[in-house]
Structure formats: C-alpha cells, structure tokens
CSV table of C-alpha atoms in Angstrom, one decimal:
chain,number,residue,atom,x,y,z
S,1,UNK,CA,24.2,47.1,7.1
S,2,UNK,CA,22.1,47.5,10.5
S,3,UNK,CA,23.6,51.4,10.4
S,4,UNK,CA,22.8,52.0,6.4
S,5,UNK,CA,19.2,50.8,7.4
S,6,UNK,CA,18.6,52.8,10.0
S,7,UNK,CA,19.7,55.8,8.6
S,8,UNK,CA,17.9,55.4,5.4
S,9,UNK,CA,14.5,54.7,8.3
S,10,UNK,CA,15.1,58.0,10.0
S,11,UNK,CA,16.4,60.4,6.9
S,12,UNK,CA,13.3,59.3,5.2
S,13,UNK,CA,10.9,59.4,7.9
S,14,UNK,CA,11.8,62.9,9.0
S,15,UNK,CA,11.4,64.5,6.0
S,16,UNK,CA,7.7,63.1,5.5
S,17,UNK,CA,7.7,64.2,9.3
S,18,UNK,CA,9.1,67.8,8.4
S,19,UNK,CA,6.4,68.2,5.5
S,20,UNK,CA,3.0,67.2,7.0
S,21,UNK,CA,4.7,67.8,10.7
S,22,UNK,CA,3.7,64.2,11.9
S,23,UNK,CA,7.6,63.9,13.6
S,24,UNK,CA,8.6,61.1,11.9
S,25,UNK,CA,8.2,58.5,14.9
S,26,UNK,CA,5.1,57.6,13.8
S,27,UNK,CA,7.2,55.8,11.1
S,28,UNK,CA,10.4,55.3,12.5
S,29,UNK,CA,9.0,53.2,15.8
S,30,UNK,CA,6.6,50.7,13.7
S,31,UNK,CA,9.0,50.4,10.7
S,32,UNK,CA,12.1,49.3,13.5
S,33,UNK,CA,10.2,47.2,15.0
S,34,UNK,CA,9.3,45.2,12.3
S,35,UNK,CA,13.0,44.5,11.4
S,36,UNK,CA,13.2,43.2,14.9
S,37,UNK,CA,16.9,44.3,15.2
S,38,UNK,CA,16.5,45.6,18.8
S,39,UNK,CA,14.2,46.1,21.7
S,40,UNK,CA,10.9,48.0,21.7
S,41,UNK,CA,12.4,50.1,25.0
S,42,UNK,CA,15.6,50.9,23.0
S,43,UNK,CA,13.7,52.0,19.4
S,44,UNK,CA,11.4,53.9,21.8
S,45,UNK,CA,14.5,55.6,22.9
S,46,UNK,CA,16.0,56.1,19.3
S,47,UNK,CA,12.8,57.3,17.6
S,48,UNK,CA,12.0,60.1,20.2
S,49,UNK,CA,16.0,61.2,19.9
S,50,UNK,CA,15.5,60.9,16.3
S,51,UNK,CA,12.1,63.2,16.3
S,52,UNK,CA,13.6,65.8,19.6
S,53,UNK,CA,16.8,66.0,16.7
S,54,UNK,CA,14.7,66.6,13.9
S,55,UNK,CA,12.0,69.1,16.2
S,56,UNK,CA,14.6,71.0,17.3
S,57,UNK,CA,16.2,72.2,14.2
S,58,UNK,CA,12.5,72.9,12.7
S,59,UNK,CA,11.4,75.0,15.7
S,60,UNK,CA,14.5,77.1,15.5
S,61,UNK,CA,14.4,77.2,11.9
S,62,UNK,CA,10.9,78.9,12.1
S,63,UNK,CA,11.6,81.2,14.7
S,64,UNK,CA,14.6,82.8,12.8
S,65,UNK,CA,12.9,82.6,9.9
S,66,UNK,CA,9.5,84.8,11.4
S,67,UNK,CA,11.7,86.3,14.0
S,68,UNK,CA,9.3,85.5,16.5
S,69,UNK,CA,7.2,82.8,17.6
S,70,UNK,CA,4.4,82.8,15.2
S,71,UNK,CA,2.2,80.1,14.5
S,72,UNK,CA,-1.3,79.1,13.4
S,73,UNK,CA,-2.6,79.0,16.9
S,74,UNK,CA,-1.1,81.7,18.0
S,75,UNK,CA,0.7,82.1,21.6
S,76,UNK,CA,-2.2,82.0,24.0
S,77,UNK,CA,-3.0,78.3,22.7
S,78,UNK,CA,0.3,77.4,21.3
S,79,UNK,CA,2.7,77.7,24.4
S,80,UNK,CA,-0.5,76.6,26.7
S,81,UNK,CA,-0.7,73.5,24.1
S,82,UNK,CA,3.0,72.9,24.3
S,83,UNK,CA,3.5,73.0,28.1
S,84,UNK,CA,0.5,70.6,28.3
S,85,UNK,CA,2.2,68.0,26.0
S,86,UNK,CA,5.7,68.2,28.3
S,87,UNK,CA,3.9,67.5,31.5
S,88,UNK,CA,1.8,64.2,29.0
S,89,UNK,CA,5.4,63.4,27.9
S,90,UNK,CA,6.4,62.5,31.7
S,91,UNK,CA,3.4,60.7,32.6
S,92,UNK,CA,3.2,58.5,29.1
S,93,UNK,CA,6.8,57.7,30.0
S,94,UNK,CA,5.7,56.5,33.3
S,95,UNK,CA,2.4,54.5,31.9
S,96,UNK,CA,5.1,53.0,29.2
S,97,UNK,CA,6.9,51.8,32.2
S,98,UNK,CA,4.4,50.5,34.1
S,99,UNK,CA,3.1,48.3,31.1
S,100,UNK,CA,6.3,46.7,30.6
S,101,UNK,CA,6.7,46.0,34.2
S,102,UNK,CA,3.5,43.9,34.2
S,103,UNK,CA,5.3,41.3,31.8
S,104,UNK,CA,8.6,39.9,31.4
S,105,UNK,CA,7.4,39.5,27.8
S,106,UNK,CA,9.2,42.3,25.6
S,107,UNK,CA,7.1,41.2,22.5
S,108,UNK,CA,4.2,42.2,24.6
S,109,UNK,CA,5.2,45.6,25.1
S,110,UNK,CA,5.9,45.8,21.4
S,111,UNK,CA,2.1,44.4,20.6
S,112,UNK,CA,0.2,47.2,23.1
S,113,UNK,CA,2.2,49.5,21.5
S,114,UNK,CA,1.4,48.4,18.1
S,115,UNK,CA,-2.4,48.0,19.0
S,116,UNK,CA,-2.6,51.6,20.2
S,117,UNK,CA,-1.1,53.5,17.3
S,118,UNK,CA,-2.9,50.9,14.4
S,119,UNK,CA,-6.5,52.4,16.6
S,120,UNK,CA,-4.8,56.1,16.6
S,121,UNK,CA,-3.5,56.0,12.3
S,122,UNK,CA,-7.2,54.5,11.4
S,123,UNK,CA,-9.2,57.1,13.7
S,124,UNK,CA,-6.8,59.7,11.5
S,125,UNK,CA,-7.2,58.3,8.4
S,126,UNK,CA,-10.9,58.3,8.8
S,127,UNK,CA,-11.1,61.8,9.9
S,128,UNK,CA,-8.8,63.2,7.2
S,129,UNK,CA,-10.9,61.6,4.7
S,130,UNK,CA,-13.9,63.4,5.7
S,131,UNK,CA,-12.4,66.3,7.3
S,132,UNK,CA,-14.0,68.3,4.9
S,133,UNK,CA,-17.7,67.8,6.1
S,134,UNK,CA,-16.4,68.1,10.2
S,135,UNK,CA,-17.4,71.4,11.7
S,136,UNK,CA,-14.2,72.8,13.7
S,137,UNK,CA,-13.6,74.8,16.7
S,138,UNK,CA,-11.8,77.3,17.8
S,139,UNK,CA,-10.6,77.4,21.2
S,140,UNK,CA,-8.6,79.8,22.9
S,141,UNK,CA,-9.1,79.3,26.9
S,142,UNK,CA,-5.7,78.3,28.1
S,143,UNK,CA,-7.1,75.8,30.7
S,144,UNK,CA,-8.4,73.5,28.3
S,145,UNK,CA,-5.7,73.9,26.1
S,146,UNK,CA,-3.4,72.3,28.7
S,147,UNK,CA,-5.9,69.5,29.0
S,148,UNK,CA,-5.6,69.1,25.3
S,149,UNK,CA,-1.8,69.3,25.1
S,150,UNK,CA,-1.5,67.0,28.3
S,151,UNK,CA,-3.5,63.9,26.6
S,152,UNK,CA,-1.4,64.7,23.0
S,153,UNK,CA,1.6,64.2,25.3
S,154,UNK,CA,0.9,61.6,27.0
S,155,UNK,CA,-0.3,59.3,24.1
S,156,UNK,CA,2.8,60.6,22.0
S,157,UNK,CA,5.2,59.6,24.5
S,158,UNK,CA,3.9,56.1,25.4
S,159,UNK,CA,3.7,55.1,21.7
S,160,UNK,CA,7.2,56.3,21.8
S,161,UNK,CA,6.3,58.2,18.0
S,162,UNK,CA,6.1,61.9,19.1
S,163,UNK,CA,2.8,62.6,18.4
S,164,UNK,CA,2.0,61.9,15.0
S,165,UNK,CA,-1.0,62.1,13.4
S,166,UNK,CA,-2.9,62.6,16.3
S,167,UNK,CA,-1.2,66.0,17.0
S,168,UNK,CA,-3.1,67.2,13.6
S,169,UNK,CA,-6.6,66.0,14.1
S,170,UNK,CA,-6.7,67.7,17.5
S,171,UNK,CA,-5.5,70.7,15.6
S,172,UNK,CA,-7.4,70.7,12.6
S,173,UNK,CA,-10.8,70.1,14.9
S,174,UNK,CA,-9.8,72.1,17.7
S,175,UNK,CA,-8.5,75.2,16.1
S,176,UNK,CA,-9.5,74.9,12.7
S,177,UNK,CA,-6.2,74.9,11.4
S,178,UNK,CA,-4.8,74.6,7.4
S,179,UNK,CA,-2.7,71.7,6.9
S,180,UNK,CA,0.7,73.7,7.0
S,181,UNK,CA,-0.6,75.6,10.0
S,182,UNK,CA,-1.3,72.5,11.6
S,183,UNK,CA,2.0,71.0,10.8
S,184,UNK,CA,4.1,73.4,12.3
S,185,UNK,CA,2.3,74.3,15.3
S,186,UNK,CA,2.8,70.3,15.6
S,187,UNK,CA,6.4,70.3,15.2
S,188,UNK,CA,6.2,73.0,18.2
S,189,UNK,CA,4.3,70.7,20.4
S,190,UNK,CA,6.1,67.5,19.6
S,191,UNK,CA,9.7,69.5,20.4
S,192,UNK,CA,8.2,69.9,24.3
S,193,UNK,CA,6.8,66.6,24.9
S,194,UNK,CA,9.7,64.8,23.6
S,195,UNK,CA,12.1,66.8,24.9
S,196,UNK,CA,10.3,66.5,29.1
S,197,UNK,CA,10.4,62.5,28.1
S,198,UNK,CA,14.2,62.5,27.4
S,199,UNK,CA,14.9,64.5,30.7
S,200,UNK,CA,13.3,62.4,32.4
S,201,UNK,CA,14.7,58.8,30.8
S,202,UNK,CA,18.1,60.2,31.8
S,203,UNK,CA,17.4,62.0,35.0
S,204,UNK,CA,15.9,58.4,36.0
S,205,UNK,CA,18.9,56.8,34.8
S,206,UNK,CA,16.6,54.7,32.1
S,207,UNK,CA,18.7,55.0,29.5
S,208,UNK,CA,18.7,51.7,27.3
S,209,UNK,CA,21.6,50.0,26.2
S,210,UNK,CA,22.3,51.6,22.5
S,211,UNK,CA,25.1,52.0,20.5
S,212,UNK,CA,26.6,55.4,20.9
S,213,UNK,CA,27.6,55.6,17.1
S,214,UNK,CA,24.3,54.4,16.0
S,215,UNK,CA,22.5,56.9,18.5
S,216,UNK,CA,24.4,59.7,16.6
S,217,UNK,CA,23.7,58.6,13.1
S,218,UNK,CA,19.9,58.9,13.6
S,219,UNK,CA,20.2,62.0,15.6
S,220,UNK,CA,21.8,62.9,12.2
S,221,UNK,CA,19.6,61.5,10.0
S,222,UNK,CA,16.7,63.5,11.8
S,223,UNK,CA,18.3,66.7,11.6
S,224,UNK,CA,19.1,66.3,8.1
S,225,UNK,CA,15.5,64.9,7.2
S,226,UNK,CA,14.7,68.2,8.4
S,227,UNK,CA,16.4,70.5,6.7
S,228,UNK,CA,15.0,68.8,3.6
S,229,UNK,CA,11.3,67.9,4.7
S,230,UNK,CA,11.0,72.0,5.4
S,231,UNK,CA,12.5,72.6,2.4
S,232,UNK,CA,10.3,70.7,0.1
S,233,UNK,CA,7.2,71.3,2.5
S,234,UNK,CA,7.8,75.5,1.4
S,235,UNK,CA,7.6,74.4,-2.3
S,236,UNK,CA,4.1,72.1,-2.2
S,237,UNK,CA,0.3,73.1,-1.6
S,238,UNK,CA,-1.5,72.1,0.7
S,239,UNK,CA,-3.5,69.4,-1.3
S,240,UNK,CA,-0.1,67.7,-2.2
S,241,UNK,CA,0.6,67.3,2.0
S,242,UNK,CA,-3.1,65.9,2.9
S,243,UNK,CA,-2.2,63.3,-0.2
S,244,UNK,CA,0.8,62.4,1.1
S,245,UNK,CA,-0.6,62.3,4.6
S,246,UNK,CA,-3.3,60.1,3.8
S,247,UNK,CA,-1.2,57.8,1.7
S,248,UNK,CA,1.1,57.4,4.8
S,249,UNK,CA,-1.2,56.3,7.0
S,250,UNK,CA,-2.5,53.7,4.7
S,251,UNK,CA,1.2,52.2,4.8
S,252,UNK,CA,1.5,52.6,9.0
S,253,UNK,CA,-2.2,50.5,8.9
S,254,UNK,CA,-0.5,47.8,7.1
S,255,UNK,CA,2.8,48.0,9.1
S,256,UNK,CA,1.3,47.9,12.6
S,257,UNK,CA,-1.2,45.2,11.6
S,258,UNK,CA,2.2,43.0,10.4
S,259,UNK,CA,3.8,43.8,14.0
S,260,UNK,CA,0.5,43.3,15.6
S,261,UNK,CA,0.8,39.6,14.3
S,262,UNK,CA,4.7,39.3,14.8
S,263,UNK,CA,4.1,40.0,18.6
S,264,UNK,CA,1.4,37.8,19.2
C-alpha cells in the first residue's frame, strides 16, 4: 500500500510539476510528510530523486525537440541562472544539515521546513494574484544572474522541493517572462540545483536509509509524470496554467499549515 501511495504522490505531482514547471517537490515533500511514513531526511532525499528524474527527461525533451538550447531567458541568463542554482543546491544541502544537527528532534526538522515553504507558497500566491499590476525586469548581466540562481538554489535545496514556485516569481519579475516561458526555463534551473545536491549527498556518503525498490518506483513515477505533464502542458493556454498554479498553492497553504501543527 505504502508503494501504491507513493507512486500515485509522485506520478501526480510531476505532471502538475511538468505543466506549470514548479518540479513537483513542492508537492511531493509536504504531501509525504504528512502521511508520516518516513523521515523528513529520507523524503528530502526521494522528492529531489523524484524531481532530478522527472527534470531530466523534460530538459532533454526540449532540447531535441528545439534542437538547441532555447528558452525564454535566453543563454546569457539561462546557463548563468542554472550554474548559480547548482552552487545554492550545495550550500542549502549544507544549511539543511546544520539545522538538523542542532536537534535530536526529527519532527523539528520537519516543522522549519514546513515553516519556510508555507512563508515561500503564500509570498507566491500573493504575487501571482496581482502579478498583473507588478512592473518586471529584465536583466541580462550574468553576475547578478548567478546571485539570483545561487539564492533559488539554495532555498530549493534546503526545502528539499526543487525550487517550486519560487523559481517562477523570480522569473516572471526578473525577466518578465510568460507563464510557459517561465516554466520551462524552471525546469532548466531545477535540473542543476538538484542534480549538484545529489552529487554531493552521495559523494558525502549521506545517503539515507531508503528502500531500493521504492527509490526506483518514484524515480519512475517522475519520469512518467513527465512525459505526460509536457504533454498536456503543449495542449493548454496559458490562463489554464496560472489557474491551476494558483489553485495549487491554495492546497500546499493548507497542507504545510496541517504539518506545521503535526510537528509542533
């Protein structure tokens, strides 16, 4: 039953993931812990194998499919952005480590964690809403894009969801992106950061204790969210993504403000 759930968790998270290019661990992590079934370091672990699965296919997928590595912001912010959010991924790993060092109390862990990304999904939510009325940007000086992709990183990786909504908002303001832009140049950035945090949870021998075959079936579930997330994200506008965005992150409120209470 534990393995049904789980898949069901990750399929169904990485195709919302794949459509509005939040990852999917912005769902996955929260929506785990709440069952309770295992530790916050070992969903951590599972939901960014789950997104790198599901990344990976979608960055490939769009390379073949452009034949080259377009993207909304173009490469002189997009690989910039990207190599920021790898070098974030390493040090949110470290800052999720040092937290959990400071108390033998997993729960804790679990309730920071919670904390962070109910102040992250609200600060989204708000700015989605009213996205309409923000003036945008449009940056191209690689220095600062780094800078920009280094905090995305780092707040992706110690929430242990990818990056999430957050990736979008710094997006739509910073480059004044369209939703689908937005999304995949996401996807893009999410790949890197989650990919440098893996490296380093097995280069450090970190690795938690997890069940090989349940490892695998998300990993599956990911890849195959994606396939159908991109498929479906081709075939919508781009009204139908911000409504489905926005109705997400009215459900992650609610489901970090339940863990938020089950920690504590």
């Amino acid at each position: 039953m534990t393995y049904v759930i789980f898949f069901i968790v990750c399929f169904g998270a990485s195709v919302v993931g794949a459509i509005c290019g939040i990852g999917g661990g912005v769902i996955i992590k929260p929506v785990l812990d709440s069952f309770g079934i295992l530790s916050v370091t070992a969903i951590s672990f599972l939901s960014g194998c789950t997104v790198l699965s599901m990344t990976t296919y979608s960055v490939i997928r769009n390379r073949l499919d452009r034949g080259r590595e377009a993207s909304g912001a173009g490469d002189r912010t997009r690989f910039p952005l990207a190599m920021g959010a790898a070098v974030g991924g390493l040090i949110g790993k470290e800052m999720f480590s040092y937290v959990k060092s400071l108390s033998e109390d997993p729960d804790r862990v679990g309730a920071v964690q919670a904390a962070c990304l109910l102040l992250v999904t609200i600060g989204t939510l708000i700015y989605t809403i009213f996205k309409a009325k923000i003036k945008t940007h449009q940056i191209h000086n690689a220095a600062l894009c780094v800078l920009i992709g280094l905090f995305l990183g780092v707040l992706s990786s110690f929430l242990g969801i990818g990056g999430g909504p957050i990736n979008l908002v710094v997006l739509f303001y910073f480059f004044s992106m369209t939703t689908k832009q937005a999304a995949e140049d996401s996807l893009y950035i999410i790949f890197f950061s989650q990919a440098a945090s893996l490296l380093v949870t097995v280069v450090t021998s970190s690795v938690p204790a997890v069940e090989i075959g349940l490892l695998l079936l998300m990993v599956a579930g990911g890849i195959l969210g994606g396939v159908c997330g991109r498929h479906i994200n081709k075939r919508i506008d781009e009204k139908t993504v911000d409504r489905l965005f926005i109705g997400l992150m009215v459900v992650m409120i609610l489901i970090n403000i339940y863990n938020i209470y089950k920690y504590i």
